[in-house]
JSON list of C-alpha atoms in Angstrom, two decimals:
[
{"chain": "A", "resi": 215, "resn": "MET", "atom": "CA", "xyz": [6.48, 23.00, 6.23]},
{"chain": "A", "resi": 216, "resn": "LYS", "atom": "CA", "xyz": [6.04, 26.09, 8.54]},
{"chain": "A", "resi": 217, "resn": "HIS", "atom": "CA", "xyz": [5.35, 24.81, 11.29]},
{"chain": "A", "resi": 218, "resn": "ASN", "atom": "CA", "xyz": [7.94, 21.78, 11.61]},
{"chain": "A", "resi": 219, "resn": "GLY", "atom": "CA", "xyz": [10.72, 24.56, 12.07]},
{"chain": "A", "resi": 220, "resn": "PHE", "atom": "CA", "xyz": [11.09, 26.27, 8.09]},
{"chain": "A", "resi": 221, "resn": "ASN", "atom": "CA", "xyz": [11.06, 28.87, 8.39]},
{"chain": "A", "resi": 222, "resn": "ASP", "atom": "CA", "xyz": [11.63, 29.81, 4.36]},
{"chain": "A", "resi": 223, "resn": "VAL", "atom": "CA", "xyz": [8.78, 27.94, 2.59]},
{"chain": "A", "resi": 224, "resn": "TYR", "atom": "CA", "xyz": [7.89, 29.99, -0.19]},
{"chain": "A", "resi": 225, "resn": "HIS", "atom": "CA", "xyz": [4.86, 28.74, -2.57]},
{"chain": "A", "resi": 226, "resn": "ILE", "atom": "CA", "xyz": [5.60, 27.95, -6.93]},
{"chain": "A", "resi": 227, "resn": "GLU", "atom": "CA", "xyz": [3.43, 30.12, -7.87]},
{"chain": "A", "resi": 228, "resn": "GLY", "atom": "CA", "xyz": [2.35, 27.28, -11.32]},
{"chain": "A", "resi": 229, "resn": "GLY", "atom": "CA", "xyz": [3.07, 24.86, -9.62]},
{"chain": "A", "resi": 230, "resn": "ILE", "atom": "CA", "xyz": [6.51, 22.51, -10.04]},
{"chain": "A", "resi": 231, "resn": "ILE", "atom": "CA", "xyz": [5.79, 21.42, -13.33]},
{"chain": "A", "resi": 232, "resn": "GLU", "atom": "CA", "xyz": [5.44, 25.52, -14.12]},
{"chain": "A", "resi": 233, "resn": "TYR", "atom": "CA", "xyz": [8.25, 25.78, -11.94]},
{"chain": "A", "resi": 234, "resn": "THR", "atom": "CA", "xyz": [10.74, 23.12, -14.51]},
{"chain": "A", "resi": 235, "resn": "ARG", "atom": "CA", "xyz": [9.02, 24.51, -17.73]},
{"chain": "A", "resi": 236, "resn": "ARG", "atom": "CA", "xyz": [10.42, 28.58, -17.40]},
{"chain": "A", "resi": 237, "resn": "ALA", "atom": "CA", "xyz": [13.86, 27.85, -15.96]},
{"chain": "A", "resi": 238, "resn": "ARG", "atom": "CA", "xyz": [14.10, 25.88, -18.79]},
{"chain": "A", "resi": 239, "resn": "GLU", "atom": "CA", "xyz": [13.01, 28.16, -20.76]},
{"chain": "A", "resi": 240, "resn": "GLN", "atom": "CA", "xyz": [15.69, 30.86, -19.47]},
{"chain": "A", "resi": 241, "resn": "GLY", "atom": "CA", "xyz": [17.98, 28.22, -19.69]},
{"chain": "A", "resi": 242, "resn": "LEU", "atom": "CA", "xyz": [18.17, 28.18, -15.29]},
{"chain": "A", "resi": 243, "resn": "PRO", "atom": "CA", "xyz": [19.08, 25.25, -13.40]},
{"chain": "A", "resi": 244, "resn": "VAL", "atom": "CA", "xyz": [15.83, 22.81, -12.64]},
{"chain": "A", "resi": 245, "resn": "ARG", "atom": "CA", "xyz": [16.86, 22.22, -8.78]},
{"chain": "A", "resi": 246, "resn": "PHE", "atom": "CA", "xyz": [13.90, 19.81, -8.16]},
{"chain": "A", "resi": 247, "resn": "LYS", "atom": "CA", "xyz": [14.71, 16.13, -8.73]},
{"chain": "A", "resi": 248, "resn": "GLY", "atom": "CA", "xyz": [12.70, 13.63, -9.71]},
{"chain": "A", "resi": 249, "resn": "LYS", "atom": "CA", "xyz": [8.98, 12.96, -10.09]},
{"chain": "A", "resi": 250, "resn": "ASN", "atom": "CA", "xyz": [6.15, 15.09, -9.44]},
{"chain": "A", "resi": 251, "resn": "PHE", "atom": "CA", "xyz": [3.79, 13.42, -8.22]},
{"chain": "A", "resi": 252, "resn": "VAL", "atom": "CA", "xyz": [0.27, 14.74, -9.59]},
{"chain": "A", "resi": 253, "resn": "PHE", "atom": "CA", "xyz": [-2.98, 14.35, -8.57]},
{"chain": "A", "resi": 254, "resn": "ASP", "atom": "CA", "xyz": [-5.28, 12.83, -12.00]},
{"chain": "A", "resi": 255, "resn": "GLU", "atom": "CA", "xyz": [-4.31, 9.81, -14.30]},
{"chain": "A", "resi": 256, "resn": "ARG", "atom": "CA", "xyz": [-0.17, 10.76, -14.95]},
{"chain": "A", "resi": 257, "resn": "MET", "atom": "CA", "xyz": [0.19, 9.87, -11.15]},
{"chain": "A", "resi": 258, "resn": "GLY", "atom": "CA", "xyz": [3.68, 11.58, -11.83]},
{"chain": "A", "resi": 259, "resn": "GLU", "atom": "CA", "xyz": [5.50, 13.99, -14.46]},
{"chain": "A", "resi": 260, "resn": "ARG", "atom": "CA", "xyz": [9.68, 13.11, -14.88]},
{"chain": "A", "resi": 261, "resn": "ILE", "atom": "CA", "xyz": [11.09, 16.85, -13.79]},
{"chain": "A", "resi": 262, "resn": "SER", "atom": "CA", "xyz": [14.41, 15.08, -13.10]},
{"chain": "A", "resi": 263, "resn": "ASP", "atom": "CA", "xyz": [16.55, 10.89, -14.71]},
{"chain": "A", "resi": 264, "resn": "ASP", "atom": "CA", "xyz": [16.88, 10.72, -10.49]},
{"chain": "A", "resi": 265, "resn": "ILE", "atom": "CA", "xyz": [14.61, 7.80, -9.18]},
{"chain": "A", "resi": 266, "resn": "LEU", "atom": "CA", "xyz": [14.87, 9.16, -5.17]},
{"chain": "A", "resi": 267, "resn": "SER", "atom": "CA", "xyz": [11.91, 6.69, -3.51]},
{"chain": "A", "resi": 268, "resn": "SER", "atom": "CA", "xyz": [11.89, 3.45, -3.92]},
{"chain": "A", "resi": 269, "resn": "CYS", "atom": "CA", "xyz": [9.12, 0.15, -4.24]},
{"chain": "A", "resi": 270, "resn": "HIS", "atom": "CA", "xyz": [7.32, -0.48, -1.47]},
{"chain": "A", "resi": 271, "resn": "GLN", "atom": "CA", "xyz": [7.25, -4.61, -1.61]},
{"chain": "A", "resi": 272, "resn": "CYS", "atom": "CA", "xyz": [10.81, -5.21, -3.03]},
{"chain": "A", "resi": 273, "resn": "GLY", "atom": "CA", "xyz": [12.85, -2.10, -2.26]},
{"chain": "A", "resi": 274, "resn": "GLU", "atom": "CA", "xyz": [13.98, -2.18, -5.05]},
{"chain": "A", "resi": 275, "resn": "PRO", "atom": "CA", "xyz": [14.31, 2.27, -7.23]},
{"chain": "A", "resi": 276, "resn": "CYS", "atom": "CA", "xyz": [11.14, 2.35, -8.55]},
{"chain": "A", "resi": 277, "resn": "ASP", "atom": "CA", "xyz": [8.98, 5.88, -8.48]},
{"chain": "A", "resi": 278, "resn": "SER", "atom": "CA", "xyz": [5.76, 4.52, -9.83]},
{"chain": "A", "resi": 279, "resn": "HIS", "atom": "CA", "xyz": [2.78, 5.25, -7.68]},
{"chain": "A", "resi": 280, "resn": "THR", "atom": "CA", "xyz": [-0.46, 2.43, -9.22]},
{"chain": "A", "resi": 281, "resn": "ASN", "atom": "CA", "xyz": [-3.69, 2.03, -7.53]},
{"chain": "A", "resi": 282, "resn": "CYS", "atom": "CA", "xyz": [-4.22, -1.87, -6.31]},
{"chain": "A", "resi": 283, "resn": "VAL", "atom": "CA", "xyz": [-6.19, -3.33, -9.43]},
{"chain": "A", "resi": 284, "resn": "ASN", "atom": "CA", "xyz": [-8.88, -4.82, -6.09]},
{"chain": "A", "resi": 285, "resn": "ASP", "atom": "CA", "xyz": [-11.92, -2.51, -6.21]},
{"chain": "A", "resi": 286, "resn": "GLY", "atom": "CA", "xyz": [-12.54, -2.83, -2.71]},
{"chain": "A", "resi": 287, "resn": "CYS", "atom": "CA", "xyz": [-8.78, -1.68, -1.96]},
{"chain": "A", "resi": 288, "resn": "HIS", "atom": "CA", "xyz": [-7.29, 0.54, -4.04]},
{"chain": "A", "resi": 289, "resn": "LEU", "atom": "CA", "xyz": [-4.05, 1.63, -2.40]},
{"chain": "A", "resi": 290, "resn": "LEU", "atom": "CA", "xyz": [-2.32, 4.59, -3.84]},
{"chain": "A", "resi": 291, "resn": "PHE", "atom": "CA", "xyz": [1.49, 3.02, -3.24]},
{"chain": "A", "resi": 292, "resn": "ILE", "atom": "CA", "xyz": [4.60, 2.72, -5.18]},
{"chain": "A", "resi": 293, "resn": "GLN", "atom": "CA", "xyz": [5.75, -0.94, -7.06]},
{"chain": "A", "resi": 294, "resn": "CYS", "atom": "CA", "xyz": [8.22, -2.06, -9.88]},
{"chain": "A", "resi": 295, "resn": "PRO", "atom": "CA", "xyz": [7.97, -3.48, -12.71]},
{"chain": "A", "resi": 296, "resn": "SER", "atom": "CA", "xyz": [8.49, -6.81, -11.51]},
{"chain": "A", "resi": 297, "resn": "CYS", "atom": "CA", "xyz": [5.97, -6.28, -8.53]},
{"chain": "A", "resi": 298, "resn": "ALA", "atom": "CA", "xyz": [3.22, -5.41, -10.48]},
{"chain": "A", "resi": 299, "resn": "GLU", "atom": "CA", "xyz": [3.34, -9.08, -12.61]},
{"chain": "A", "resi": 300, "resn": "LYS", "atom": "CA", "xyz": [5.13, -10.90, -9.46]},
{"chain": "A", "resi": 301, "resn": "TYR", "atom": "CA", "xyz": [1.74, -9.30, -7.72]},
{"chain": "A", "resi": 302, "resn": "GLN", "atom": "CA", "xyz": [-0.85, -9.44, -10.80]},
{"chain": "A", "resi": 303, "resn": "ASN", "atom": "CA", "xyz": [-1.14, -4.98, -10.22]},
{"chain": "A", "resi": 304, "resn": "CYS", "atom": "CA", "xyz": [-2.01, -5.53, -6.40]},
{"chain": "A", "resi": 305, "resn": "CYS", "atom": "CA", "xyz": [-0.60, -4.70, -2.61]},
{"chain": "A", "resi": 306, "resn": "SER", "atom": "CA", "xyz": [-1.13, -7.70, -1.37]},
{"chain": "A", "resi": 307, "resn": "PRO", "atom": "CA", "xyz": [-1.45, -11.13, -1.42]},
{"chain": "A", "resi": 308, "resn": "ILE", "atom": "CA", "xyz": [-5.21, -10.94, 0.14]},
{"chain": "A", "resi": 309, "resn": "CYS", "atom": "CA", "xyz": [-5.93, -8.38, -3.02]},
{"chain": "A", "resi": 310, "resn": "MET", "atom": "CA", "xyz": [-4.29, -11.06, -5.40]},
{"chain": "A", "resi": 311, "resn": "GLU", "atom": "CA", "xyz": [-6.67, -13.63, -3.83]},
{"chain": "A", "resi": 312, "resn": "GLU", "atom": "CA", "xyz": [-9.41, -10.99, -3.80]},
{"chain": "A", "resi": 313, "resn": "SER", "atom": "CA", "xyz": [-9.18, -9.52, -7.46]},
{"chain": "A", "resi": 314, "resn": "THR", "atom": "CA", "xyz": [-10.23, -12.85, -8.55]},
{"chain": "A", "resi": 315, "resn": "LEU", "atom": "CA", "xyz": [-12.93, -13.70, -7.00]},
{"chain": "A", "resi": 316, "resn": "THR", "atom": "CA", "xyz": [-16.78, -13.19, -8.54]},
{"chain": "A", "resi": 317, "resn": "PRO", "atom": "CA", "xyz": [-18.45, -9.28, -7.54]},
{"chain": "A", "resi": 318, "resn": "GLU", "atom": "CA", "xyz": [-21.00, -10.90, -4.64]},
{"chain": "A", "resi": 319, "resn": "GLU", "atom": "CA", "xyz": [-17.91, -12.59, -2.97]},
{"chain": "A", "resi": 320, "resn": "GLN", "atom": "CA", "xyz": [-15.58, -9.48, -3.42]},
{"chain": "A", "resi": 321, "resn": "ARG", "atom": "CA", "xyz": [-18.17, -7.83, -1.37]},
{"chain": "A", "resi": 322, "resn": "SER", "atom": "CA", "xyz": [-19.02, -10.08, 1.14]},
{"chain": "A", "resi": 323, "resn": "ARG", "atom": "CA", "xyz": [-15.31, -10.22, 2.41]},
{"chain": "A", "resi": 324, "resn": "ARG", "atom": "CA", "xyz": [-14.93, -6.79, 1.96]},
{"chain": "A", "resi": 325, "resn": "ALA", "atom": "CA", "xyz": [-18.34, -6.25, 4.20]},
{"chain": "A", "resi": 326, "resn": "GLY", "atom": "CA", "xyz": [-17.32, -4.36, 7.41]},
{"chain": "A", "resi": 327, "resn": "ARG", "atom": "CA", "xyz": [-13.98, -4.49, 7.40]},
{"chain": "A", "resi": 328, "resn": "GLU", "atom": "CA", "xyz": [-11.66, -0.80, 7.02]},
{"chain": "A", "resi": 329, "resn": "ASN", "atom": "CA", "xyz": [-9.54, -0.03, 4.25]},
{"chain": "A", "resi": 330, "resn": "GLY", "atom": "CA", "xyz": [-8.70, 3.15, 6.24]},
{"chain": "A", "resi": 331, "resn": "ASN", "atom": "CA", "xyz": [-4.86, 2.32, 8.46]},
{"chain": "A", "resi": 332, "resn": "LYS", "atom": "CA", "xyz": [-3.75, 0.41, 5.50]},
{"chain": "A", "resi": 333, "resn": "VAL", "atom": "CA", "xyz": [-1.04, 2.36, 3.95]},
{"chain": "A", "resi": 334, "resn": "PHE", "atom": "CA", "xyz": [3.02, 1.64, 3.55]},
{"chain": "A", "resi": 335, "resn": "ASN", "atom": "CA", "xyz": [4.70, 5.15, 5.92]},
{"chain": "A", "resi": 336, "resn": "LYS", "atom": "CA", "xyz": [7.55, 5.80, 3.71]},
{"chain": "A", "resi": 337, "resn": "SER", "atom": "CA", "xyz": [10.30, 4.11, 5.50]},
{"chain": "A", "resi": 338, "resn": "ARG", "atom": "CA", "xyz": [8.65, 1.27, 3.09]},
{"chain": "A", "resi": 339, "resn": "GLY", "atom": "CA", "xyz": [7.29, -0.53, 6.13]},
{"chain": "A", "resi": 340, "resn": "LEU", "atom": "CA", "xyz": [3.87, -1.33, 7.03]},
{"chain": "A", "resi": 341, "resn": "LEU", "atom": "CA", "xyz": [1.56, 0.57, 9.55]},
{"chain": "A", "resi": 342, "resn": "ASN", "atom": "CA", "xyz": [-0.75, -2.52, 8.86]},
{"chain": "A", "resi": 343, "resn": "MET", "atom": "CA", "xyz": [-0.07, -6.45, 9.01]},
{"chain": "A", "resi": 344, "resn": "THR", "atom": "CA", "xyz": [-3.08, -7.19, 9.33]},
{"chain": "A", "resi": 345, "resn": "MET", "atom": "CA", "xyz": [-3.99, -7.23, 5.31]},
{"chain": "A", "resi": 346, "resn": "ALA", "atom": "CA", "xyz": [-1.28, -9.15, 5.08]},
{"chain": "A", "resi": 347, "resn": "ILE", "atom": "CA", "xyz": [0.92, -6.84, 2.58]},
{"chain": "A", "resi": 348, "resn": "PRO", "atom": "CA", "xyz": [4.12, -8.83, 2.70]},
{"chain": "A", "resi": 349, "resn": "ALA", "atom": "CA", "xyz": [7.53, -6.39, 3.62]},
{"chain": "A", "resi": 350, "resn": "PRO", "atom": "CA", "xyz": [10.01, -5.08, 1.67]},
{"chain": "A", "resi": 351, "resn": "GLU", "atom": "CA", "xyz": [12.18, -8.42, 0.27]},
{"chain": "A", "resi": 352, "resn": "LYS", "atom": "CA", "xyz": [16.18, -8.46, 2.11]},
{"chain": "A", "resi": 353, "resn": "LYS", "atom": "CA", "xyz": [18.09, -7.74, -0.74]}
]
């Protein structure tokens, strides 16, 4: 943050979850809003009821992180329950199709394919259109 021009930057000892626990314990207002992403199977710890992000596939308010179930992908992205059902917990139609193939067919398709840049950016736009990841639906 400091290299982006912010001067008053502080590290919270124990992280956001510990900050929240202590603030509530002391009856102080919790200034963190939404869900705090965590790097374990929980994928997030709800701090407030605010939903500050949206589904990467349809744009609906959502803050549920998931990994694409296609073994050759596992893209971490935000997906609402409706899109999880529509895309069978996958990030794209291609991954949906691939996840139904036999393990041998999946390996054959993945051979030589680079997945490193296949990510959603924060504006829900796509950085890699070659994987047929759908753009958020217009409302």
